[in-house]
mmCIF file of C-alpha atoms and ligand atoms in Angstrom:
data_model
loop_
_atom_site.group_PDB
_atom_site.id
_atom_site.type_symbol
_atom_site.label_atom_id
_atom_site.label_comp_id
_atom_site.label_asym_id
_atom_site.label_seq_id
_atom_site.Cartn_x
_atom_site.Cartn_y
_atom_site.Cartn_z
ATOM 1 C CA MET A 1 3.974 -21.444 0.544
ATOM 2 C CA SER A 2 0.236 -20.371 0.452
ATOM 3 C CA GLU A 3 -0.420 -16.679 1.121
ATOM 4 C CA PHE A 4 -0.597 -16.283 5.230
ATOM 5 C CA ASP A 5 -4.327 -16.219 5.379
ATOM 6 C CA ILE A 6 -5.016 -13.913 8.436
ATOM 7 C CA ASP A 7 -8.959 -14.691 8.611
ATOM 8 C CA HIS A 8 -8.028 -18.041 9.608
ATOM 9 C CA TYR A 9 -6.934 -17.033 12.685
ATOM 10 C CA ARG A 10 -9.898 -14.521 13.183
ATOM 11 C CA VAL A 11 -12.760 -15.313 15.746
ATOM 12 C CA ARG A 12 -15.877 -14.093 14.393
ATOM 13 C CA PRO A 13 -18.183 -12.270 16.664
ATOM 14 C CA GLY A 14 -20.156 -14.555 18.714
ATOM 15 C CA GLN A 15 -18.383 -17.641 17.522
ATOM 16 C CA LYS A 16 -18.274 -20.624 19.952
ATOM 17 C CA LEU A 17 -14.798 -21.580 20.767
ATOM 18 C CA ASP A 18 -13.556 -25.011 21.966
ATOM 19 C CA LEU A 19 -9.709 -24.131 22.676
ATOM 20 C CA SER A 20 -8.834 -27.992 22.897
ATOM 21 C CA ALA A 21 -9.713 -28.743 19.605
ATOM 22 C CA LEU A 22 -7.371 -25.969 18.317
ATOM 23 C CA ASP A 23 -4.082 -27.660 17.581
ATOM 24 C CA THR A 24 -1.054 -25.583 19.407
ATOM 25 C CA ARG A 25 1.435 -26.613 16.971
ATOM 26 C CA ASP A 26 -0.370 -26.107 13.963
ATOM 27 C CA THR A 27 1.649 -24.345 10.945
ATOM 28 C CA PRO A 28 -0.636 -24.221 7.738
ATOM 29 C CA PHE A 29 0.850 -21.488 6.546
ATOM 30 C CA TRP A 30 4.565 -22.622 6.706
ATOM 31 C CA ASP A 31 6.399 -26.067 6.341
ATOM 32 C CA PRO A 32 7.376 -27.111 9.578
ATOM 33 C CA LYS A 33 10.417 -28.536 8.647
ATOM 34 C CA ASP A 34 11.303 -25.363 7.099
ATOM 35 C CA LYS A 35 12.178 -23.682 10.368
ATOM 36 C CA ASP A 36 15.003 -21.479 9.178
ATOM 37 C CA GLY A 37 13.474 -20.477 6.305
ATOM 38 C CA GLY A 38 10.548 -19.170 8.626
ATOM 39 C CA ARG A 39 13.268 -17.488 10.981
ATOM 40 C CA ALA A 40 14.744 -16.011 7.875
ATOM 41 C CA HIS A 41 11.199 -14.618 6.699
ATOM 42 C CA LEU A 42 10.597 -13.275 10.047
ATOM 43 C CA SER A 43 13.534 -11.027 9.656
ATOM 44 C CA GLU A 44 12.003 -9.483 6.283
ATOM 45 C CA LEU A 45 8.800 -8.851 8.358
ATOM 46 C CA ASN A 46 10.563 -7.135 10.744
ATOM 47 C CA GLU A 47 11.560 -4.565 8.081
ATOM 48 C CA ARG A 48 8.287 -4.253 6.572
ATOM 49 C CA LEU A 49 6.647 -3.524 10.336
ATOM 50 C CA GLU A 50 9.431 -1.226 10.540
ATOM 51 C CA ALA A 51 8.363 0.842 7.616
ATOM 52 C CA LEU A 52 4.855 0.790 8.094
ATOM 53 C CA GLN A 53 5.584 1.784 12.202
ATOM 54 C CA GLU A 54 7.252 4.897 10.490
ATOM 55 C CA LEU A 55 4.446 5.677 8.311
ATOM 56 C CA LEU A 56 2.193 5.389 11.380
ATOM 57 C CA TRP A 57 4.109 8.027 13.375
ATOM 58 C CA ALA A 58 5.108 10.393 10.073
ATOM 59 C CA GLN A 59 1.413 10.483 9.140
ATOM 60 C CA GLY A 60 0.554 11.115 12.990
ATOM 61 C CA ARG A 61 -3.176 10.408 12.358
ATOM 62 C CA GLU A 62 -4.114 6.587 13.281
ATOM 63 C CA ARG A 63 -3.551 5.044 16.482
ATOM 64 C CA VAL A 64 -2.936 1.338 16.905
ATOM 65 C CA LEU A 65 -3.655 -0.855 20.090
ATOM 66 C CA VAL A 66 -2.299 -4.459 20.182
ATOM 67 C CA VAL A 67 -3.779 -6.811 23.035
ATOM 68 C CA ILE A 68 -1.742 -9.412 24.310
ATOM 69 C CA GLN A 69 -3.192 -12.295 26.524
ATOM 70 C CA ALA A 70 -1.992 -15.930 27.270
ATOM 71 C CA MET A 71 -1.491 -18.549 30.400
ATOM 72 C CA ASP A 72 1.796 -17.942 31.883
ATOM 73 C CA ALA A 73 5.113 -18.588 29.624
ATOM 74 C CA GLY A 74 2.623 -18.387 26.923
ATOM 75 C CA GLY A 75 4.904 -16.195 25.030
ATOM 76 C CA LYS A 76 3.723 -12.581 25.688
ATOM 77 C CA ASP A 77 7.475 -11.170 26.110
ATOM 78 C CA GLY A 78 9.017 -12.943 23.637
ATOM 79 C CA THR A 79 6.307 -12.127 20.951
ATOM 80 C CA VAL A 80 7.043 -8.491 21.487
ATOM 81 C CA ARG A 81 10.624 -8.980 21.750
ATOM 82 C CA HIS A 82 10.962 -10.906 18.349
ATOM 83 C CA VAL A 83 7.991 -9.397 16.668
ATOM 84 C CA PHE A 84 8.999 -5.691 17.121
ATOM 85 C CA GLU A 85 12.715 -6.205 16.821
ATOM 86 C CA GLY A 86 14.062 -3.152 14.816
ATOM 87 C CA VAL A 87 11.294 -1.104 15.374
ATOM 88 C CA ASN A 88 11.590 2.373 16.393
ATOM 89 C CA PRO A 89 11.037 2.798 19.943
ATOM 90 C CA THR A 90 9.878 6.267 19.367
ATOM 91 C CA GLY A 91 6.151 6.108 18.579
ATOM 92 C CA VAL A 92 6.380 2.514 20.290
ATOM 93 C CA ARG A 93 5.027 1.606 23.880
ATOM 94 C CA VAL A 94 4.556 -1.773 25.638
ATOM 95 C CA ALA A 95 1.901 -1.432 28.747
ATOM 96 C CA SER A 96 2.222 -4.343 31.051
ATOM 97 C CA PHE A 97 -0.716 -4.891 33.295
ATOM 98 C CA LYS A 98 0.071 -6.590 36.681
ATOM 99 C CA ARG A 99 -2.162 -7.042 39.728
ATOM 100 C CA PRO A 100 -3.442 -3.848 40.422
ATOM 101 C CA THR A 101 -2.544 -1.718 42.970
ATOM 102 C CA ASP A 102 -4.383 -0.214 45.853
ATOM 103 C CA LYS A 103 -4.762 3.065 43.819
ATOM 104 C CA GLU A 104 -5.542 0.927 40.879
ATOM 105 C CA LEU A 105 -7.986 -1.480 42.845
ATOM 106 C CA ALA A 106 -9.677 1.839 44.603
ATOM 107 C CA HIS A 107 -10.720 2.717 41.035
ATOM 108 C CA ASP A 108 -12.945 0.989 38.161
ATOM 109 C CA TYR A 109 -11.244 -1.836 36.010
ATOM 110 C CA LEU A 110 -11.002 0.534 32.860
ATOM 111 C CA TRP A 111 -9.365 3.397 34.671
ATOM 112 C CA ARG A 112 -5.812 2.068 34.448
ATOM 113 C CA ILE A 113 -6.304 0.826 31.212
ATOM 114 C CA HIS A 114 -7.783 3.940 29.342
ATOM 115 C CA ALA A 115 -4.905 5.991 30.898
ATOM 116 C CA LYS A 116 -2.622 3.611 28.319
ATOM 117 C CA VAL A 117 -4.351 3.693 25.209
ATOM 118 C CA PRO A 118 -2.307 5.005 21.997
ATOM 119 C CA GLY A 119 -2.380 8.712 20.888
ATOM 120 C CA ASN A 120 -2.092 9.979 17.491
ATOM 121 C CA GLY A 121 0.596 7.950 15.566
ATOM 122 C CA GLU A 122 1.109 5.585 18.648
ATOM 123 C CA LEU A 123 1.636 2.179 18.429
ATOM 124 C CA VAL A 124 0.801 0.744 21.795
ATOM 125 C CA VAL A 125 1.142 -3.212 22.803
ATOM 126 C CA PHE A 126 -1.023 -4.185 26.165
ATOM 127 C CA ASN A 127 1.240 -7.005 27.696
ATOM 128 C CA ARG A 128 -2.262 -8.469 29.581
ATOM 129 C CA SER A 129 -4.917 -6.193 29.936
ATOM 130 C CA HIS A 130 -8.408 -5.493 31.003
ATOM 131 C CA TYR A 131 -9.492 -8.938 29.857
ATOM 132 C CA GLU A 132 -7.346 -9.898 33.157
ATOM 133 C CA ASP A 133 -10.735 -8.836 34.949
ATOM 134 C CA VAL A 134 -12.899 -11.438 33.127
ATOM 135 C CA LEU A 135 -10.073 -14.031 33.205
ATOM 136 C CA VAL A 136 -8.192 -14.209 36.538
ATOM 137 C CA VAL A 137 -10.441 -12.356 38.436
ATOM 138 C CA ARG A 138 -13.414 -14.877 37.265
ATOM 139 C CA VAL A 139 -11.191 -18.054 37.675
ATOM 140 C CA MET A 140 -9.602 -16.943 41.085
ATOM 141 C CA GLU A 141 -13.095 -15.409 42.010
ATOM 142 C CA LEU A 142 -11.870 -12.211 42.910
ATOM 143 C CA VAL A 143 -14.956 -10.199 42.154
ATOM 144 C CA ALA A 144 -18.575 -11.752 42.333
ATOM 145 C CA GLU A 145 -19.709 -13.216 38.964
ATOM 146 C CA LYS A 146 -22.801 -10.867 38.854
ATOM 147 C CA ARG A 147 -20.364 -7.900 38.720
ATOM 148 C CA TRP A 148 -17.596 -9.669 36.148
ATOM 149 C CA ARG A 149 -20.084 -11.008 33.732
ATOM 150 C CA LYS A 150 -21.257 -7.482 32.972
ATOM 151 C CA ARG A 151 -17.789 -6.567 31.629
ATOM 152 C CA TYR A 152 -18.075 -8.457 28.640
ATOM 153 C CA ASP A 153 -20.651 -5.772 27.312
ATOM 154 C CA GLN A 154 -18.713 -2.977 28.850
ATOM 155 C CA ILE A 155 -15.301 -4.232 27.214
ATOM 156 C CA VAL A 156 -17.415 -4.131 23.792
ATOM 157 C CA ALA A 157 -18.338 -0.826 24.398
ATOM 158 C CA PHE A 158 -15.167 0.731 25.527
ATOM 159 C CA GLU A 159 -13.439 -1.065 22.873
ATOM 160 C CA GLN A 160 -16.001 0.070 20.083
ATOM 161 C CA MET A 161 -15.800 3.792 21.522
ATOM 162 C CA LEU A 162 -11.885 3.609 20.956
ATOM 163 C CA ALA A 163 -12.401 2.181 17.161
ATOM 164 C CA ASP A 164 -14.944 4.831 16.433
ATOM 165 C CA GLU A 165 -12.591 7.504 17.786
ATOM 166 C CA GLY A 166 -9.999 6.369 15.185
ATOM 167 C CA THR A 167 -8.205 3.597 17.179
ATOM 168 C CA THR A 168 -7.214 0.334 15.309
ATOM 169 C CA ILE A 169 -7.514 -2.875 17.608
ATOM 170 C CA ILE A 170 -5.996 -6.124 17.342
ATOM 171 C CA LYS A 171 -6.343 -8.798 19.821
ATOM 172 C CA LEU A 172 -3.974 -11.773 20.143
ATOM 173 C CA PHE A 173 -4.692 -14.953 22.089
ATOM 174 C CA LEU A 174 -1.227 -16.906 22.150
ATOM 175 C CA HIS A 175 -2.483 -20.749 22.731
ATOM 176 C CA ILE A 176 -0.107 -23.109 24.246
ATOM 177 C CA SER A 177 -0.694 -26.283 25.403
ATOM 178 C CA LYS A 178 -0.634 -27.712 29.084
ATOM 179 C CA ASP A 179 2.509 -29.718 27.994
ATOM 180 C CA GLU A 180 4.193 -26.923 26.461
ATOM 181 C CA GLN A 181 3.514 -24.593 29.501
ATOM 182 C CA ARG A 182 5.087 -27.676 31.513
ATOM 183 C CA GLU A 183 8.014 -27.497 29.558
ATOM 184 C CA ARG A 184 8.396 -24.012 29.817
ATOM 185 C CA LEU A 185 7.945 -23.392 33.206
ATOM 186 C CA GLN A 186 10.490 -26.393 33.950
ATOM 187 C CA ALA A 187 13.089 -24.572 32.160
ATOM 188 C CA ARG A 188 12.789 -21.529 34.225
ATOM 189 C CA LEU A 189 13.477 -23.702 37.069
ATOM 190 C CA ASP A 190 16.356 -25.748 35.393
ATOM 191 C CA GLU A 191 18.178 -22.775 33.560
ATOM 192 C CA PRO A 192 19.815 -20.381 35.889
ATOM 193 C CA ASP A 193 19.403 -17.320 33.553
ATOM 194 C CA LYS A 194 15.627 -18.114 33.378
ATOM 195 C CA ASN A 195 15.239 -18.449 37.403
ATOM 196 C CA TRP A 196 13.973 -14.736 37.753
ATOM 197 C CA LYS A 197 11.059 -15.423 35.663
ATOM 198 C CA PHE A 198 9.714 -18.365 37.723
ATOM 199 C CA GLU A 199 7.065 -17.444 40.491
ATOM 200 C CA GLN A 200 5.713 -20.210 42.293
ATOM 201 C CA GLY A 201 2.194 -18.245 42.215
ATOM 202 C CA ASP A 202 2.347 -19.639 38.150
ATOM 203 C CA LEU A 203 1.220 -22.789 39.417
ATOM 204 C CA VAL A 204 -1.982 -21.885 40.639
ATOM 205 C CA PRO A 205 -3.467 -20.876 37.142
ATOM 206 C CA ARG A 206 -1.813 -24.026 36.114
ATOM 207 C CA ALA A 207 -3.893 -26.302 38.532
ATOM 208 C CA ARG A 208 -7.001 -24.471 37.244
ATOM 209 C CA TRP A 209 -5.983 -25.019 33.382
ATOM 210 C CA LYS A 210 -9.506 -26.090 32.504
ATOM 211 C CA GLN A 211 -11.323 -23.111 34.291
ATOM 212 C CA TYR A 212 -8.774 -20.747 32.417
ATOM 213 C CA GLN A 213 -9.483 -22.205 29.038
ATOM 214 C CA GLU A 214 -13.216 -21.911 29.349
ATOM 215 C CA ALA A 215 -12.650 -18.156 30.612
ATOM 216 C CA PHE A 216 -10.665 -17.568 27.618
ATOM 217 C CA GLU A 217 -13.452 -19.201 25.424
ATOM 218 C CA GLU A 218 -16.062 -17.238 26.813
ATOM 219 C CA ALA A 219 -14.129 -13.601 26.511
ATOM 220 C CA LEU A 220 -13.065 -14.463 23.145
ATOM 221 C CA SER A 221 -16.127 -15.388 21.782
ATOM 222 C CA ASN A 222 -18.117 -12.614 23.827
ATOM 223 C CA THR A 223 -15.968 -9.918 22.526
ATOM 224 C CA SER A 224 -14.553 -10.616 19.241
ATOM 225 C CA THR A 225 -16.132 -7.738 17.124
ATOM 226 C CA GLU A 226 -15.774 -6.622 13.434
ATOM 227 C CA ASP A 227 -13.683 -3.539 15.099
ATOM 228 C CA ALA A 228 -11.646 -5.209 17.802
ATOM 229 C CA PRO A 229 -11.325 -8.878 16.759
ATOM 230 C CA TRP A 230 -9.755 -11.799 18.626
ATOM 231 C CA TYR A 231 -6.938 -13.816 16.766
ATOM 232 C CA VAL A 232 -5.980 -17.327 18.156
ATOM 233 C CA ILE A 233 -2.309 -18.309 17.438
ATOM 234 C CA PRO A 234 -1.068 -21.490 17.660
ATOM 235 C CA ALA A 235 1.671 -20.678 19.895
ATOM 236 C CA ASP A 236 3.660 -23.832 20.954
ATOM 237 C CA ARG A 237 6.106 -23.093 17.953
ATOM 238 C CA LYS A 238 7.541 -19.914 19.017
ATOM 239 C CA TRP A 239 9.164 -19.236 15.446
ATOM 240 C CA TYR A 240 5.659 -19.908 13.708
ATOM 241 C CA ARG A 241 3.751 -17.902 16.558
ATOM 242 C CA ASN A 242 6.129 -15.006 15.490
ATOM 243 C CA LEU A 243 5.277 -15.248 11.795
ATOM 244 C CA ALA A 244 1.595 -15.271 12.591
ATOM 245 C CA VAL A 245 1.555 -12.248 15.148
ATOM 246 C CA SER A 246 3.926 -10.299 12.149
ATOM 247 C CA GLU A 247 1.521 -10.924 9.572
ATOM 248 C CA ILE A 248 -1.618 -9.952 11.188
ATOM 249 C CA LEU A 249 0.093 -6.696 12.103
ATOM 250 C CA ILE A 250 1.496 -6.180 8.642
ATOM 251 C CA GLN A 251 -1.745 -6.881 6.899
ATOM 252 C CA THR A 252 -3.956 -4.959 9.542
ATOM 253 C CA LEU A 253 -1.660 -1.993 8.949
ATOM 254 C CA GLU A 254 -1.328 -2.089 5.304
ATOM 255 C CA GLY A 255 -5.179 -2.007 5.330
ATOM 256 C CA LEU A 256 -5.086 1.419 6.760
ATOM 257 C CA ASN A 257 -3.705 2.703 3.797
ATOM 258 C CA MET A 258 -1.327 5.245 5.048
ATOM 259 C CA THR A 259 0.755 7.840 3.011
ATOM 260 C CA PHE A 260 3.398 10.048 4.373
ATOM 261 C CA PRO A 261 2.133 13.688 4.888
ATOM 262 C CA LYS A 262 2.674 15.903 1.576
ATOM 263 C CA ALA A 263 5.934 18.291 1.724
ATOM 264 C CA ALA A 264 5.038 21.820 2.468
ATOM 265 C CA GLU A 265 4.567 24.441 -0.329
ATOM 266 C CA GLY A 266 7.674 25.653 -1.806
ATOM 267 C CA LEU A 267 9.852 23.097 -0.846
ATOM 268 C CA GLU A 268 11.390 22.774 -4.471
ATOM 269 C CA ASP A 269 13.052 26.203 -3.971
ATOM 270 C CA VAL A 270 14.957 25.368 -0.582
ATOM 271 C CA VAL A 271 18.538 25.295 -0.786
ATOM 272 C CA ILE A 272 20.381 24.084 2.506
ATOM 273 C CA PRO A 273 23.255 26.885 3.011
ATOM 274 C CA GLU A 274 26.975 26.313 3.106
HETATM 275 P P1 LIG B 301 3.317 -11.050 34.851
HETATM 276 O O1 LIG B 301 2.697 -10.809 33.845
HETATM 277 O O2 LIG B 301 4.141 -12.468 34.553
HETATM 278 O O3 LIG B 301 4.188 -10.237 35.363
HETATM 279 O O4 LIG B 301 2.254 -11.342 35.802
HETATM 280 C C1 LIG B 301 1.495 -10.648 36.438
HETATM 281 C C2 LIG B 301 0.433 -11.006 37.241
HETATM 282 O O5 LIG B 301 -0.742 -10.138 37.242
HETATM 283 C C3 LIG B 301 -0.453 -12.325 36.818
HETATM 284 O O6 LIG B 301 -0.678 -13.169 37.757
HETATM 285 C C4 LIG B 301 -1.708 -11.590 36.228
HETATM 286 O O7 LIG B 301 -2.995 -12.699 36.333
HETATM 287 C C5 LIG B 301 -2.087 -10.682 37.594
HETATM 288 N N1 LIG B 301 -2.935 -9.687 36.856
HETATM 289 C C6 LIG B 301 -3.008 -8.509 35.998
HETATM 290 N N2 LIG B 301 -3.826 -8.040 35.732
HETATM 291 C C7 LIG B 301 -4.521 -8.319 37.015
HETATM 292 C C8 LIG B 301 -6.103 -7.833 37.676
HETATM 293 N N3 LIG B 301 -6.908 -6.820 36.989
HETATM 294 N N4 LIG B 301 -6.656 -8.957 38.423
HETATM 295 C C9 LIG B 301 -5.576 -9.583 39.235
HETATM 296 N N5 LIG B 301 -4.692 -10.169 38.810
HETATM 297 C C10 LIG B 301 -4.274 -9.842 37.675
HETATM 298 MG MG1 LIG B 302 4.819 -14.194 35.114
#
């Protein structure tokens, strides 16, 4: 297998995207026939991520923010479950952003977001994010275009501020096909254990698939920066999606060159009493 090149998935600043031209079943860095091998490899990656997160927490200096966006049934929850398996929940937090409450709507759209960003040593995953404010808000016309259009620049500035203040930002778009979404939504109807996940409301964005894809294309293109890059992950095959996301997190965290804090002076003479 070739080395997993995460840059392959990275959106370059200003890069124009045509999501329909990107194969959602693509597996360039793993043999698609070797799904079992891929799953076994994920266990190894889980251990590496666990070790890196321990280091992040022990060192207590870096902050890491992972933003996940996708169409409904795109695999946001599954990604969190599988990629972070085994990671120590201390120091890791998931923030899910739903339809804003009245109180949230009474503030600017970044108000609820800023309150959840990681502190020192923390790794925070955003399951949906401020990007909803240029996605669902745009497609469903929840605010005027004049207002949401300014948000691309505002988001870039906000994220740049976080990065300048010491936050490492990774943004992941889980890219599924419309057919894959149909299968997954249908499974939510057919399998009793999955019924709870089905929301009739999910059929509305599905009916506006093309507008959503355009909204994603523009959002990713306008807000992928050197310090807060977007990655487009082919996500129809869940096992490959998990590998890609794990590799992106691991390679980014390794790039921080973190070290465990030095032991306090004089520890070599300390003896634990009986
Ligand atoms: P789920 O992730 O399945 O729990 O669904 C959350 C819902 O909240 C989705 O339909 C999102 O589009 C919606 N949502 C999240 N953020 C916003 C927002 N800022 N404005 C409007 N709807 C939102
Ligand atoms: Mg849902």
